[in-house]
Short mmCIF file of C-alpha atoms in Angstrom, two decimals:
data_model
loop_
_atom_site.label_atom_id
_atom_site.label_comp_id
_atom_site.label_asym_id
_atom_site.label_seq_id
_atom_site.Cartn_x
_atom_site.Cartn_y
_atom_site.Cartn_z
CA MET A 234 26.36 -43.40 -36.25
CA ARG A 235 24.88 -41.12 -33.66
CA SER A 236 27.95 -39.79 -31.95
CA PHE A 237 31.68 -40.13 -31.64
CA GLY A 238 33.75 -40.93 -28.59
CA ASN A 239 36.64 -38.73 -29.68
CA ARG A 240 37.46 -35.97 -32.16
CA GLU A 241 40.00 -38.01 -34.17
CA THR A 242 37.37 -40.67 -35.03
CA GLU A 243 34.86 -38.02 -36.10
CA ASP A 244 37.52 -36.30 -38.31
CA ILE A 245 38.38 -39.55 -39.96
CA TRP A 246 34.75 -40.19 -40.70
CA LYS A 247 34.13 -36.74 -42.11
CA SER A 248 37.32 -36.62 -44.16
CA ARG A 249 37.57 -40.23 -45.18
CA ASP A 250 41.30 -39.89 -44.57
CA VAL A 251 42.66 -43.07 -42.76
CA ARG A 252 46.26 -42.71 -43.46
CA SER A 253 47.22 -43.50 -39.83
CA TYR A 254 45.11 -46.69 -39.86
CA PRO A 255 44.61 -49.80 -42.03
CA LYS A 256 42.61 -49.15 -45.16
CA LYS A 257 39.67 -51.34 -44.06
CA THR A 258 38.99 -48.88 -41.15
CA LEU A 259 36.53 -46.92 -43.37
CA ASP A 260 34.80 -50.11 -44.47
CA ILE A 261 34.20 -50.92 -40.86
CA LEU A 262 32.95 -47.52 -40.07
CA TYR A 263 30.57 -47.68 -43.12
CA ALA A 264 29.13 -50.94 -41.89
CA LEU A 265 28.63 -49.50 -38.44
CA ALA A 266 26.81 -46.44 -39.88
CA GLN A 267 24.55 -48.65 -42.05
CA ALA A 268 23.63 -51.40 -39.60
CA ARG A 269 20.04 -51.61 -38.34
CA ASN A 270 20.90 -54.06 -35.49
CA MET A 271 23.83 -56.06 -34.21
CA SER A 272 22.98 -59.11 -36.51
CA HIS A 273 22.85 -56.78 -39.50
CA LEU A 274 26.26 -55.40 -38.38
CA ARG A 275 27.79 -58.87 -38.39
CA GLN A 276 26.60 -59.32 -41.97
CA LEU A 277 27.99 -55.99 -43.19
CA THR A 278 31.48 -56.16 -41.55
CA PRO A 279 34.41 -57.01 -43.79
CA PRO A 280 36.23 -60.35 -43.18
CA GLY A 281 38.55 -60.17 -40.14
CA ALA A 282 36.49 -57.31 -38.46
CA LYS A 283 35.45 -59.59 -35.69
CA LEU A 284 32.56 -58.23 -33.55
CA GLU A 285 33.42 -58.97 -30.01
CA VAL A 286 32.57 -57.85 -26.44
CA LEU A 287 35.47 -56.29 -24.57
CA HIS A 288 36.79 -57.04 -21.03
CA GLY A 289 38.61 -55.04 -18.44
CA ASP A 290 37.90 -51.37 -18.13
CA ARG A 291 35.53 -51.62 -21.18
CA GLU A 292 33.71 -54.70 -19.89
CA GLY A 293 30.65 -55.49 -21.96
CA GLN A 294 31.35 -52.82 -24.64
CA PRO A 295 31.11 -54.12 -28.23
CA SER A 296 33.91 -53.55 -30.64
CA LEU A 297 34.97 -54.32 -34.18
CA ARG A 298 38.56 -55.49 -34.71
CA ILE A 299 40.60 -53.52 -37.28
CA ASN A 300 43.68 -55.57 -36.63
CA GLY A 301 45.65 -56.90 -33.75
CA GLN A 302 46.29 -53.40 -32.28
CA TRP A 303 43.27 -51.27 -33.26
CA ARG A 304 39.49 -51.56 -32.44
CA ILE A 305 36.47 -49.49 -33.23
CA CYS A 306 34.62 -49.41 -29.86
CA PHE A 307 31.06 -48.20 -29.48
CA GLU A 308 27.83 -48.39 -27.59
CA TRP A 309 24.75 -49.84 -29.33
CA VAL A 310 21.32 -48.53 -28.55
CA SER A 311 18.58 -50.87 -29.86
CA GLY A 312 16.41 -49.10 -32.44
CA GLU A 313 18.87 -46.19 -32.85
CA GLY A 314 22.37 -47.39 -33.66
CA ALA A 315 25.99 -46.70 -32.56
CA TYR A 316 26.95 -44.02 -30.07
CA ASN A 317 30.41 -42.96 -28.78
CA VAL A 318 32.19 -44.55 -31.76
CA GLU A 319 35.98 -44.34 -31.29
CA ILE A 320 39.00 -45.93 -32.82
CA THR A 321 41.15 -47.04 -29.92
CA ASP A 322 44.41 -48.88 -29.26
CA TYR A 323 42.92 -51.65 -27.18
CA HIS A 324 44.86 -54.27 -25.21
CA PRO A 325 43.07 -56.14 -22.46
#
């Protein structure tokens, strides 16, 4: 991951403390950090962490589903990786 969209997500990544979120949150963040491209990301993500494109005020932004409430949203730059990674309470 190249950058974080908010301090909370960065703190979770650095501390590995996900008490406020489902346990698989770290697994999804690991996949995002290791992925070489979007196809590789699909292969690395745990079951249920559906890679999807958002709508509304986040139109076109990719996200990974943590659960029905939480998403990890990010911007993908080809050849570089994920930027502005943030855990967010997303409801279209």
